[in-house]
Each structure stands twice: as structure tokens, then as C-alpha cells.
Short mmCIF file of C-alpha atoms in Angstrom, two decimals:
data_model
loop_
_atom_site.label_atom_id
_atom_site.label_comp_id
_atom_site.label_asym_id
_atom_site.label_seq_id
_atom_site.Cartn_x
_atom_site.Cartn_y
_atom_site.Cartn_z
CA MET A 1 -21.04 -8.03 14.99
CA SER A 2 -21.28 -4.21 15.41
CA GLU A 3 -22.79 -2.87 18.41
CA VAL A 4 -26.03 -0.66 18.36
CA ILE A 5 -27.35 1.48 21.16
CA GLU A 6 -30.86 1.76 22.26
CA GLY A 7 -32.19 5.52 22.80
CA LEU A 8 -30.13 7.03 20.02
CA ARG A 9 -30.96 8.10 16.65
CA TYR A 10 -29.09 6.78 13.30
CA SER A 11 -28.19 8.44 9.90
CA GLU A 12 -27.79 6.30 6.85
CA SER A 13 -24.30 7.84 6.48
CA HIS A 14 -23.69 6.14 10.32
CA GLU A 15 -23.71 8.81 12.39
CA TRP A 16 -25.64 8.83 15.70
CA VAL A 17 -27.58 11.44 17.83
CA ARG A 18 -28.09 11.69 21.38
CA VAL A 19 -30.42 14.07 22.72
CA GLU A 20 -30.29 16.14 25.85
CA GLY A 21 -33.18 18.88 25.61
CA ASN A 22 -32.45 20.53 22.32
CA VAL A 23 -28.88 19.69 22.00
CA ALA A 24 -27.78 17.08 19.80
CA PHE A 25 -24.74 15.24 20.31
CA ILE A 26 -23.17 13.63 17.07
CA GLY A 27 -20.87 11.01 16.79
CA VAL A 28 -20.14 7.75 14.22
CA SER A 29 -21.51 3.97 15.09
CA ASP A 30 -19.63 1.22 15.97
CA PHE A 31 -20.13 -0.56 12.42
CA ALA A 32 -18.60 3.15 11.16
CA GLN A 33 -15.60 2.79 13.18
CA LYS A 34 -14.81 -0.97 12.31
CA GLU A 35 -15.27 -0.18 8.78
CA LEU A 36 -13.00 2.62 8.77
CA GLY A 37 -10.31 0.83 11.28
CA ASP A 38 -7.38 2.76 13.45
CA ILE A 39 -8.45 6.31 13.15
CA THR A 40 -5.69 8.55 13.02
CA TYR A 41 -7.25 12.14 12.96
CA VAL A 42 -10.53 13.81 13.47
CA ASP A 43 -11.11 16.73 11.35
CA VAL A 44 -13.81 19.31 12.14
CA PRO A 45 -12.95 22.87 10.84
CA ASP A 46 -14.47 25.91 12.56
CA ILE A 47 -17.99 26.04 11.59
CA ASP A 48 -20.95 28.03 13.09
CA VAL A 49 -24.31 26.83 11.59
CA LEU A 50 -24.86 23.39 9.80
CA SER A 51 -28.03 22.24 7.96
CA ALA A 52 -29.17 18.80 7.87
CA GLY A 53 -27.00 16.68 5.51
CA ASP A 54 -24.23 19.30 5.61
CA GLU A 55 -20.62 18.08 5.71
CA PHE A 56 -18.96 19.28 8.80
CA GLY A 57 -15.48 17.37 8.69
CA ALA A 58 -14.01 14.11 8.08
CA LEU A 59 -12.38 11.04 9.85
CA GLU A 60 -9.09 9.92 9.00
CA SER A 61 -8.04 6.29 9.29
CA VAL A 62 -4.68 5.01 8.09
CA LYS A 63 -6.31 3.99 4.60
CA ALA A 64 -8.93 6.24 3.90
CA SER A 65 -10.79 9.13 5.06
CA SER A 66 -14.64 9.18 5.61
CA GLU A 67 -16.92 12.32 5.52
CA LEU A 68 -18.91 13.20 8.59
CA TYR A 69 -22.59 14.66 7.86
CA SER A 70 -24.74 16.39 10.34
CA PRO A 71 -28.05 14.32 10.80
CA VAL A 72 -29.57 17.95 12.15
CA SER A 73 -29.87 21.57 11.47
CA GLY A 74 -28.36 24.19 14.39
CA LYS A 75 -25.63 26.05 15.69
CA VAL A 76 -22.45 24.27 16.61
CA LEU A 77 -21.66 24.79 20.28
CA GLU A 78 -18.85 22.89 20.75
CA VAL A 79 -16.23 20.33 19.28
CA ASN A 80 -14.87 17.28 21.36
CA GLY A 81 -11.49 18.32 21.92
CA ALA A 82 -10.37 15.07 23.56
CA LEU A 83 -10.71 13.90 19.98
CA LEU A 84 -8.15 15.96 18.64
CA ASP A 85 -5.57 14.51 20.87
CA ARG A 86 -6.97 11.28 21.22
CA PRO A 87 -8.67 10.20 17.99
CA GLU A 88 -8.31 6.49 18.86
CA LEU A 89 -11.00 6.85 21.56
CA ILE A 90 -13.88 6.82 18.46
CA ASN A 91 -12.24 3.10 17.99
CA GLU A 92 -12.47 2.48 21.82
CA ASP A 93 -15.70 3.64 22.42
CA PRO A 94 -17.48 5.03 19.73
CA TYR A 95 -21.15 5.67 21.45
CA GLY A 96 -19.09 7.38 24.21
CA SER A 97 -17.21 9.63 22.03
CA TRP A 98 -19.44 12.61 20.47
CA ILE A 99 -17.51 14.77 17.78
CA VAL A 100 -19.47 17.80 17.77
CA LYS A 101 -22.75 19.45 19.98
CA VAL A 102 -25.13 21.11 17.78
CA GLU A 103 -28.18 23.07 19.30
CA MET A 104 -31.09 21.95 17.05
CA SER A 105 -33.14 24.44 15.27
CA ASP A 106 -35.49 22.00 14.17
CA PRO A 107 -35.76 18.86 16.51
CA SER A 108 -38.41 17.35 14.08
CA GLU A 109 -35.45 16.73 11.96
CA LEU A 110 -35.25 13.76 14.24
CA ASP A 111 -38.30 11.83 13.01
CA ALA A 112 -36.38 11.21 9.78
CA LEU A 113 -33.63 9.36 11.41
CA MET A 114 -33.40 5.65 12.23
CA ASP A 115 -33.89 3.90 15.67
CA ALA A 116 -31.30 1.51 16.74
CA ALA A 117 -33.28 -1.81 15.27
CA SER A 118 -33.90 -0.19 11.88
CA TYR A 119 -30.32 0.75 11.86
CA ALA A 120 -29.12 -2.26 12.75
CA ALA A 121 -31.28 -3.99 10.10
CA GLN A 122 -29.66 -1.64 7.49
CA ASN A 123 -26.23 -2.86 8.26
CA LYS A 124 -27.18 -6.63 8.00
CA MET B 25 -20.77 -7.40 -6.20
CA GLU B 26 -20.33 -9.44 -9.47
CA GLN B 27 -16.83 -9.14 -9.93
CA GLU B 28 -16.09 -11.12 -6.62
CA VAL B 29 -17.48 -14.35 -8.31
CA SER B 30 -14.28 -14.36 -10.49
CA LEU B 31 -11.97 -13.33 -7.26
CA LYS B 32 -8.44 -15.62 -7.34
CA PHE B 33 -7.73 -17.39 -3.92
CA THR B 34 -3.74 -17.64 -2.91
CA CYS B 35 -2.89 -20.75 -1.45
CA LEU B 36 -3.25 -19.45 2.06
CA HIS B 37 -7.12 -18.40 1.75
CA ASP B 38 -8.12 -20.63 4.12
CA GLU B 39 -5.55 -19.32 6.81
CA HIS B 40 -6.58 -15.93 6.00
CA LEU B 41 -10.22 -16.43 7.08
CA ALA B 42 -9.48 -18.84 10.06
CA LEU B 43 -7.34 -16.00 11.34
CA GLY B 44 -10.00 -13.33 11.07
CA ALA B 45 -8.67 -10.90 8.50
CA LYS B 46 -10.43 -8.39 6.95
CA MET B 47 -10.20 -9.38 3.18
CA SER B 48 -10.81 -7.48 0.10
CA PRO B 49 -10.04 -7.69 -3.67
CA PHE B 50 -6.72 -6.46 -4.80
CA ALA B 51 -4.95 -7.69 -8.33
CA GLY B 52 -7.57 -10.06 -8.95
CA TYR B 53 -7.11 -11.81 -5.77
CA ASP B 54 -9.24 -12.05 -2.46
CA MET B 55 -6.45 -10.78 -0.22
CA PRO B 56 -5.63 -9.75 3.96
CA ILE B 57 -6.16 -5.98 4.22
CA GLN B 58 -5.52 -6.39 7.98
CA TYR B 59 -5.46 -9.12 10.68
CA SER B 60 -5.14 -7.18 14.34
CA GLY B 61 -4.92 -3.59 12.73
CA ILE B 62 -2.57 -1.61 10.03
CA ILE B 63 -0.89 0.25 12.83
CA ALA B 64 -0.20 -2.77 15.01
CA GLU B 65 1.13 -4.75 12.10
CA HIS B 66 3.17 -1.53 10.79
CA ASN B 67 4.97 -0.97 14.06
CA ALA B 68 5.93 -5.11 14.28
CA VAL B 69 7.60 -5.07 11.19
CA ARG B 70 9.38 -2.00 12.19
CA GLY B 71 10.54 -2.98 15.63
CA GLY B 72 9.96 -7.02 15.75
CA VAL B 73 8.98 -8.99 12.45
CA GLY B 74 5.84 -9.73 10.60
CA MET B 75 4.90 -11.91 7.88
CA PHE B 76 2.82 -11.31 4.66
CA ASP B 77 1.04 -13.58 1.98
CA VAL B 78 2.51 -12.45 -1.13
CA SER B 79 1.35 -15.84 -3.07
CA HIS B 80 -0.38 -13.77 -5.44
CA MET B 81 2.57 -12.26 -7.27
CA GLY B 82 3.84 -14.01 -10.48
CA GLU B 83 6.70 -16.04 -11.15
CA ILE B 84 8.07 -16.30 -14.78
CA PHE B 85 11.25 -18.44 -15.61
CA VAL B 86 13.37 -17.83 -18.18
CA SER B 87 15.79 -19.98 -19.41
CA GLY B 88 18.07 -21.17 -22.94
CA PRO B 89 21.14 -20.14 -24.30
CA GLN B 90 20.42 -16.77 -24.90
CA ALA B 91 18.56 -16.12 -21.39
CA SER B 92 20.74 -13.04 -20.37
CA ALA B 93 20.76 -11.35 -23.68
CA TYR B 94 16.59 -11.83 -24.00
CA VAL B 95 16.46 -10.58 -20.18
CA ASN B 96 18.93 -7.30 -21.01
CA HIS B 97 16.46 -6.69 -23.93
CA ILE B 98 13.18 -6.46 -22.15
CA PHE B 99 14.61 -4.97 -19.07
CA THR B 100 16.16 -1.57 -17.92
CA ASN B 101 18.80 -2.97 -15.49
CA ASP B 102 21.60 -4.66 -16.47
CA VAL B 103 22.02 -8.73 -15.81
CA SER B 104 25.48 -9.10 -17.46
CA SER B 105 27.32 -8.74 -14.62
CA LEU B 106 24.51 -10.29 -12.08
CA ALA B 107 26.38 -13.63 -9.94
CA PRO B 108 24.07 -16.67 -9.52
CA GLY B 109 22.25 -16.04 -6.28
CA GLY B 110 22.14 -12.06 -7.31
CA ILE B 111 18.80 -10.13 -7.53
CA VAL B 112 18.24 -6.94 -9.17
CA TYR B 113 15.48 -4.50 -9.42
CA GLY B 114 13.92 -2.65 -12.73
CA MET B 115 11.51 -2.61 -15.19
CA MET B 116 10.16 -3.76 -18.37
CA LEU B 117 9.34 -0.64 -20.95
CA TYR B 118 7.17 0.11 -23.65
CA PRO B 119 9.10 1.83 -26.76
CA ASP B 120 8.08 5.07 -25.39
CA GLY B 121 8.90 4.82 -22.15
CA GLY B 122 5.95 4.00 -20.41
CA CYS B 123 6.61 1.08 -17.60
CA VAL B 124 4.82 -2.40 -18.75
CA ASP B 125 5.62 -3.93 -15.03
CA ASP B 126 8.37 -3.16 -12.37
CA LEU B 127 10.12 -6.37 -11.03
CA LEU B 128 12.78 -8.30 -9.44
CA VAL B 129 15.28 -10.50 -11.77
CA TYR B 130 16.69 -13.23 -9.96
CA ARG B 131 19.99 -14.87 -11.78
CA GLU B 132 19.74 -18.93 -11.33
CA TYR B 133 22.43 -21.18 -10.14
CA GLY B 134 23.37 -23.94 -12.46
CA ALA B 135 22.36 -23.67 -15.87
CA GLY B 136 21.97 -20.05 -15.72
CA GLY B 137 18.51 -19.08 -16.35
CA TYR B 138 16.29 -16.25 -14.61
CA LEU B 139 13.31 -15.92 -12.22
CA LEU B 140 11.22 -12.85 -13.16
CA VAL B 141 8.78 -11.61 -9.86
CA VAL B 142 6.24 -9.40 -11.30
CA ASN B 143 3.03 -8.04 -9.88
CA ALA B 144 0.15 -9.76 -9.76
CA ALA B 145 -2.27 -7.40 -11.63
CA ASN B 146 0.39 -7.41 -14.50
CA GLU B 147 1.26 -11.48 -14.50
CA GLU B 148 -0.85 -12.20 -17.85
CA LYS B 149 -0.13 -8.97 -19.59
CA ASP B 150 3.56 -8.97 -18.53
CA PHE B 151 3.87 -12.62 -19.75
CA GLU B 152 2.17 -11.59 -23.34
CA TRP B 153 4.59 -8.74 -23.49
CA MET B 154 7.38 -11.45 -22.81
CA LYS B 155 6.61 -13.50 -25.09
CA ASP B 156 5.68 -11.04 -28.32
CA ASN B 157 9.28 -9.71 -27.75
CA ALA B 158 10.95 -12.88 -27.55
CA SER B 159 11.31 -13.48 -31.35
CA GLY B 160 15.12 -13.65 -32.74
CA PHE B 161 15.93 -15.36 -29.02
CA ASP B 162 16.89 -18.96 -28.41
CA VAL B 163 14.89 -18.74 -24.85
CA SER B 164 12.15 -20.67 -23.29
CA LEU B 165 9.48 -18.76 -21.04
CA VAL B 166 7.39 -20.54 -18.40
CA ASN B 167 4.92 -18.62 -16.19
CA ALA B 168 4.73 -20.77 -13.05
CA SER B 169 2.72 -18.26 -10.77
CA GLY B 170 -0.08 -20.85 -9.57
CA ARG B 171 2.45 -23.10 -8.74
CA TRP B 172 4.15 -21.16 -6.37
CA GLY B 173 3.32 -19.77 -2.97
CA GLN B 174 5.48 -16.82 -1.34
CA ILE B 175 5.29 -15.49 2.23
CA ALA B 176 7.57 -12.21 3.26
CA VAL B 177 9.20 -12.39 6.57
CA GLN B 178 9.61 -8.75 7.10
CA GLY B 179 11.34 -7.04 10.19
CA PRO B 180 14.79 -6.88 11.99
CA GLU B 181 14.37 -10.14 14.01
CA SER B 182 13.38 -11.81 10.82
CA GLU B 183 16.55 -13.63 10.63
CA ALA B 184 16.43 -14.96 13.97
CA VAL B 185 13.07 -16.18 13.16
CA LEU B 186 13.85 -18.18 10.25
CA LYS B 187 16.75 -19.64 11.92
CA ASP B 188 15.13 -20.78 14.94
CA VAL B 189 11.51 -21.38 13.78
CA LEU B 190 12.43 -22.96 10.21
CA GLY B 191 16.05 -24.02 10.92
CA LEU B 192 17.12 -21.93 7.72
CA GLN B 193 20.91 -21.55 8.78
CA GLY B 194 21.92 -20.27 5.60
CA VAL B 195 20.08 -16.77 5.95
CA SER B 196 23.25 -15.36 8.22
CA SER B 197 25.69 -15.22 5.53
CA LEU B 198 22.89 -14.01 2.86
CA GLY B 199 23.46 -10.56 1.82
CA PHE B 200 20.49 -8.24 0.98
CA TYR B 201 19.08 -8.59 -2.53
CA ASN B 202 20.67 -12.26 -2.80
CA PHE B 203 19.10 -15.76 -2.61
CA TYR B 204 19.95 -19.24 -2.27
CA ASP B 205 18.08 -22.42 -3.09
CA ASP B 206 16.94 -24.79 0.04
CA VAL B 207 14.40 -27.68 0.25
CA TRP B 208 11.05 -27.66 2.10
CA LYS B 209 9.18 -30.63 1.97
CA GLY B 210 10.91 -32.42 -0.48
CA GLU B 211 10.66 -29.40 -3.12
CA ARG B 212 12.36 -26.29 -4.20
CA LEU B 213 12.62 -23.46 -1.35
CA ILE B 214 14.06 -19.80 -2.72
CA VAL B 215 15.46 -18.24 0.38
CA SER B 216 15.74 -14.62 -0.74
CA ARG B 217 16.76 -11.70 1.34
CA SER B 218 14.53 -8.99 -0.13
CA GLY B 219 11.46 -6.96 0.74
CA TYR B 220 9.32 -4.27 0.01
CA THR B 221 8.89 -2.36 3.59
CA GLY B 222 12.46 -0.86 3.92
CA GLU B 223 13.30 -3.04 6.70
CA ASP B 224 15.66 -6.15 6.40
CA GLY B 225 13.73 -9.33 5.63
CA PHE B 226 13.16 -12.21 3.62
CA GLU B 227 10.86 -13.63 0.89
CA LEU B 228 10.40 -17.46 0.96
CA TYR B 229 9.02 -19.24 -2.61
CA THR B 230 8.29 -22.63 -2.47
CA THR B 231 5.37 -24.75 -3.37
CA PRO B 232 1.70 -23.83 -2.28
CA GLU B 233 1.51 -27.04 0.29
CA GLY B 234 5.25 -25.92 1.54
CA THR B 235 3.77 -22.30 1.66
CA VAL B 236 0.90 -23.43 4.07
CA ASP B 237 3.42 -25.39 6.13
CA ILE B 238 5.63 -22.62 6.54
CA TRP B 239 2.92 -20.30 7.20
CA ARG B 240 1.26 -22.21 10.25
CA ARG B 241 4.70 -22.94 11.66
CA LEU B 242 5.49 -19.06 11.62
CA ILE B 243 1.85 -18.77 13.28
CA ALA B 244 2.80 -21.00 15.85
CA ALA B 245 5.83 -19.66 16.75
CA GLY B 246 3.92 -16.03 17.62
CA VAL B 247 5.19 -13.95 14.04
CA LEU B 248 2.11 -11.32 13.66
CA PRO B 249 0.48 -11.91 10.23
CA CYS B 250 0.26 -8.88 8.65
CA GLY B 251 -1.83 -7.45 5.71
CA LEU B 252 -1.62 -5.60 2.32
CA GLY B 253 -2.71 -2.53 4.31
CA CYS B 254 0.37 -2.05 6.28
CA ARG B 255 2.74 -3.36 3.34
CA ASP B 256 1.43 -0.27 1.50
CA THR B 257 2.22 2.03 4.64
CA LEU B 258 5.87 0.57 4.79
CA ARG B 259 6.37 0.57 1.51
CA PHE B 260 5.52 4.21 1.17
CA GLU B 261 7.52 5.26 3.80
CA ALA B 262 10.67 3.73 2.41
CA GLY B 263 10.20 5.86 -0.63
CA LEU B 264 9.09 2.34 -3.02
CA PRO B 265 7.11 2.81 -5.78
CA LEU B 266 3.98 0.75 -6.41
CA TYR B 267 3.06 -0.03 -9.98
CA GLY B 268 -0.43 1.51 -11.04
CA ASP B 269 0.18 4.40 -8.63
CA GLU B 270 3.65 5.76 -8.97
CA LEU B 271 4.45 3.59 -11.85
CA SER B 272 2.49 2.97 -15.29
CA ALA B 273 2.33 3.07 -18.72
CA GLU B 274 1.56 6.65 -18.61
CA ILE B 275 4.50 7.07 -15.83
CA SER B 276 8.09 6.46 -16.90
CA PRO B 277 10.75 5.44 -14.52
CA MET B 278 12.38 9.14 -15.58
CA GLU B 279 9.42 10.89 -14.00
CA ALA B 280 9.31 8.24 -11.11
CA GLY B 281 12.87 8.93 -10.24
CA LEU B 282 13.84 5.61 -10.72
CA SER B 283 16.90 6.55 -13.37
CA MET B 284 19.34 4.44 -11.40
CA PHE B 285 18.03 1.20 -12.12
CA CYS B 286 17.75 1.91 -16.11
CA LYS B 287 21.13 1.18 -17.35
CA LEU B 288 21.71 3.50 -20.34
CA GLU B 289 24.87 2.48 -21.13
CA LYS B 290 23.73 -0.82 -22.09
CA GLU B 291 23.67 -1.62 -25.81
CA GLU B 292 19.83 -1.71 -26.12
CA PHE B 293 16.69 -2.70 -24.46
CA ILE B 294 12.97 -1.73 -25.47
CA GLY B 295 12.21 1.85 -24.37
CA LYS B 296 16.10 2.76 -24.18
CA GLU B 297 15.83 5.68 -27.00
CA ALA B 298 12.70 7.17 -25.17
CA LEU B 299 14.79 7.26 -21.71
CA GLU B 300 17.66 8.80 -23.60
CA ARG B 301 15.15 11.51 -24.96
CA GLN B 302 13.71 11.99 -21.58
CA LYS B 303 16.96 12.24 -19.80
CA LYS B 304 18.23 14.87 -22.55
CA GLU B 305 15.02 17.02 -22.61
CA GLY B 306 14.05 16.39 -19.40
CA THR B 307 10.46 15.13 -18.41
CA ALA B 308 7.36 17.84 -18.00
CA ARG B 309 6.36 16.24 -14.59
CA LYS B 310 8.39 14.31 -11.79
CA LEU B 311 7.00 12.47 -9.16
CA VAL B 312 8.33 14.01 -5.87
CA GLY B 313 7.80 13.99 -1.70
CA LEU B 314 5.59 16.05 0.14
CA GLU B 315 5.35 17.09 3.73
CA LEU B 316 2.43 18.97 4.82
CA GLU B 317 2.53 21.31 7.76
CA ASP B 318 -0.85 20.15 9.25
CA ARG B 319 -2.22 17.14 10.35
CA ALA B 320 -4.44 16.74 7.17
CA VAL B 321 -3.87 13.40 5.60
CA PRO B 322 -3.26 13.97 1.73
CA ARG B 323 -4.88 10.95 -0.27
CA ALA B 324 -4.43 9.57 -3.95
CA GLY B 325 -5.98 11.72 -6.57
CA TYR B 326 -5.79 15.15 -4.34
CA PRO B 327 -5.12 18.07 -6.27
CA VAL B 328 -1.25 19.61 -5.86
CA GLU B 329 -1.43 23.53 -6.19
CA THR B 330 1.11 26.34 -5.80
CA PRO B 331 0.28 28.90 -3.10
CA GLU B 332 -1.42 30.93 -5.24
CA GLY B 333 -4.03 28.40 -6.20
CA VAL B 334 -2.84 27.21 -9.83
CA ARG B 335 -3.02 23.21 -10.18
CA VAL B 336 0.39 21.74 -10.91
CA GLY B 337 0.15 18.19 -10.04
CA ILE B 338 -1.66 15.20 -8.05
CA VAL B 339 -1.20 12.96 -5.43
CA THR B 340 -0.01 9.54 -5.88
CA THR B 341 0.04 8.05 -2.26
CA GLY B 342 -0.42 9.69 1.06
CA TYR B 343 -0.52 8.71 4.61
CA HIS B 344 -0.15 10.47 7.95
CA SER B 345 2.82 8.46 8.49
CA ILE B 346 2.82 5.93 11.14
CA SER B 347 6.38 5.57 11.96
CA LEU B 348 7.13 9.32 11.56
CA GLY B 349 4.09 10.94 12.68
CA ARG B 350 3.96 13.36 9.71
CA SER B 351 1.62 13.78 6.91
CA LEU B 352 3.52 12.96 3.76
CA CYS B 353 2.83 11.72 0.35
CA PHE B 354 4.17 11.27 -3.33
CA ALA B 355 2.90 13.79 -5.93
CA LEU B 356 3.72 13.80 -9.54
CA VAL B 357 3.91 17.67 -10.52
CA ASP B 358 5.09 19.81 -13.18
CA SER B 359 9.02 19.37 -12.89
CA PHE B 360 9.26 23.73 -12.35
CA PHE B 361 7.91 22.85 -8.83
CA ALA B 362 9.72 19.50 -8.08
CA ALA B 363 12.98 20.98 -6.25
CA LEU B 364 13.85 20.13 -2.95
CA GLY B 365 12.19 22.57 -0.70
CA THR B 366 9.54 24.30 -2.99
CA ARG B 367 6.54 25.53 -1.55
CA LEU B 368 3.43 23.80 -2.54
CA CYS B 369 -0.24 23.38 -1.25
CA VAL B 370 -2.22 20.03 -1.34
CA ARG B 371 -6.10 20.66 -1.52
CA VAL B 372 -7.98 18.19 1.25
CA ARG B 373 -11.79 18.57 0.73
CA THR B 374 -12.33 22.25 0.49
CA ARG B 375 -8.92 23.89 1.78
CA ALA B 376 -5.55 23.92 0.94
CA PHE B 377 -2.84 22.77 3.16
CA PRO B 378 0.90 24.11 2.87
CA ALA B 379 3.43 21.46 1.77
CA LYS B 380 7.15 21.30 0.96
CA VAL B 381 9.09 18.99 -1.33
CA VAL B 382 11.40 16.70 0.20
CA LYS B 383 12.88 13.83 -0.43
CA LYS B 384 10.90 10.67 -1.04
CA ARG B 385 12.65 8.38 1.25
CA PHE B 386 10.82 9.46 4.49
CA TYR B 387 12.04 6.72 6.61
CA GLN B 388 15.45 5.58 6.53
CA THR B 389 16.01 1.91 5.89
CA ASN B 390 17.76 -0.78 7.51
CA TYR B 391 18.81 -3.15 4.92
CA LYS B 392 21.42 -5.67 5.75
CA LYS B 393 24.59 -4.86 3.73
#
């Protein structure tokens, strides 16, 4: 079974969002990392601004690549550099491994995302 | 998901489920993709030993007075000088040079027939093709695929494991691409020094019941079960083609760089004229190895372009190589761009990443001579 954390918001494409003030930390869920298997590369090109639904990069596992989609709109503040050297951190601790940090331009977009219970139900 | 209803199971299917393998459809079978993880399994085979369920592979027996002439008629390699106990690799071709399948041919002891080991996805098609092209030959063809299980034990420690765990003392004197007959649980066991990983290793063919028994003994001895995921990463690094990706009805062995397995000096075989023409005139495309400068991962289907952005080919298999730590792929490219060192690009999602043509055998293989 894959783990789901209370208090985060989830997208249908398996990203999670943790909110601190108007900043969204975005990562991928335990379900997503298990589906991908050993993650070998986090490919996030330089992007300044994202709209909700935009592709902002991809995770590469041995077998496949999986595109990343931003659940929110805003200005990209930072990419998690630790993951560039150690992409396996996403497998080890998916909810502790944020991939990008976005300054939200429209926090109401969070309402369109799922809470932990709904997300867990989606993956049943 | 309606396809899953008709998926076939190998004799080891229950073992895979008990081991918690991640299963996926492959060649019509529900097969294990990984158990502990592709990287751990890959490294076990490179550095120690691992084992694979390859019971889905097809076994077709050819016997009769004209078995040798018949096999030489449908097969690109030459079996006329193959001694009993010897194995050769080659292809069956269509008259236009397209590939029906790639396969191993085993020269049997005793009466001198042959065992043809073919890809699971092609088994029925191959058998039909073989029957259709047997007229005029005094041969008997038997597709025995359902009666044989097969386990591949691969890696530098595989010889020791076969001796110590299974008591197969004959393996010490067995050379690569040779086999001998043994007995397991009262039935025939074929011990073949061969594989699809670039390492030393063995393939064990016996009854489904014997296969389960061998599998359980090897598990009890701590041999790591490995799935089709790392089977692909291993064969890729060793420069070995996979039917469907690097060979197909549309991709000839000449295009795939496998001419050394096509004996054009043989009097005749199906597809020979087409290969002679391709050799003389050259082929429009060639399979090459590409190494990317960056960490991006080339995947099957990604476009290959010139540095100016002109599309000249397509990736057939690609990985960030586990053993070598480099981003590598096979690609079918316009022959004009196939020379070693040629600068090309692979388009990964939206960006073009610089690459250059390198030898396809990325990893130095470790076969026992």
C-alpha cells in the first residue's frame, strides 16, 4: 500500500503540494514513486513562471520517464538541488523531497486539488 | 484490461507472486518485471549472480534425415559444421530480408536433430513459417514450448552456483555457446552455457515441474530473482538486439549490424538474395549506438536529428546505463550519419541533446571462452 500524508493537497497526476504562506512546495506521491521504481534523474529545466497544468520537467526511472505537471500557477522560486545529485531521495522519502518551490499567484487553485482521503480513494 | 483475461502464465508464475514481483504483460505472458528493484537486480548479475524465468521462450525441435539441410534453408547462420552440443545464433528471414525472428539453434546429440529456441512473442508465427517452408524436406517439426520451462542463471558466480547448489559438475568444462544433456527428476535437463546479459551464465531447460524445483532450490540458496526489467538493461549494455526493437519484419540483420551471423557463402537460405543486394548496394538505414553528452535519457521512439535540427532517425532502446553511468541508446539512422564519431542530437521531450555515434557494444562482455 502507498502512503498518503494528511494536510497536503494532491493532483490527479500524483503531485503533492505543501503550502507555507503563499509558497507551494511541489513533489510526487508515494504512489507515483512506487509506480516509477528506481528514480535515476530529476529533469527540471529553467522555468520562470508556471501556469497550473504546465509541464515543468520529468522524473526518469530506469524503465520510463514521467512528466511533472504543476498543480498551481506562479513564479518558480527554487528547484531542489539535492535531488539533482541524489534523485533516489524521492524513492526513500517522497513527501520529504520537494522538487520545486512556487510563489503562488492564485492560491484558490488549491481548492481544485484533492485532500488526502480523496487522493487515497483515487488510487484504490 | 480485457487483454489480461487471455494472458498466459509460465510454470513459475505462482513463485513470482509469492515473491511479490511487480508483474506486467510481456509477449502474451504475465511476467515479472522486477522483484527487489531493477538496479539491484542488474548489479547482482554484473557482480555476482541472478536468475530469470525465461520459460516463455519457445522450443521447436527439428528432426529427420534432412534436418541439417532444412535448418540451413530457413536460418542465416551455418549449421553444417556445428558439432553436437554446439549452439549458434542467427535469424530466420523473409525473402525481402526482413526478420521473422532471431533465435538460437542447438545441435542435438545422438540422432542429430536440432532445437530452435525462439522469442515468445513470435513462437506461433515462427512455427507456422517453419511448416510453410518445410515442403521438399524430409523433416519432422515439433513445437514443444508448453512442455519446457527455462531458467537463466547469469553472472560471474553462476558456474559456482550450478555446481554447489544443483550439483551440475559438468558446467566446469562447458564452453560458451555449448550445452550438454543431464537429468533432473528423471527427465531431460539441457544445461546450456549461454545468455542475454553480457556475462557468463547458463540457461537450464527442463520440464515445468523440474523448473519449479530448480527455481526453489536456487531461491533457498539465496540467488537473487531478476525480472525482465534488468534483462533489458543488461542486454542493452552488452549490445544485444531485441526482436521488435532492433530487429523486425521491417529491420533486416544488415541494417541491425548483424551480418556476421548471416553466412552469404552458404549455397542458399531464405532471404539470401535480399541480403546480398543490401550488402552490395548498402542499406538506407543503420543501427548505431549513441552517447549523449548530458544526463537526459533517450527512450524508444524519440527522434534523432542533425545538429541543424533535421530528423535523420529514431531511438530504438535507450537508458541511463546502470553499469556505465552514461546516457546511451541504440538508434536507426540514415546511413550517411552512421559513422563512428558523427555528431547528432536526440530530442528528449522539448529539447535536443547533443550525442555522438559510438560502438553498440557499450559494455565489455565477460563470456567464458
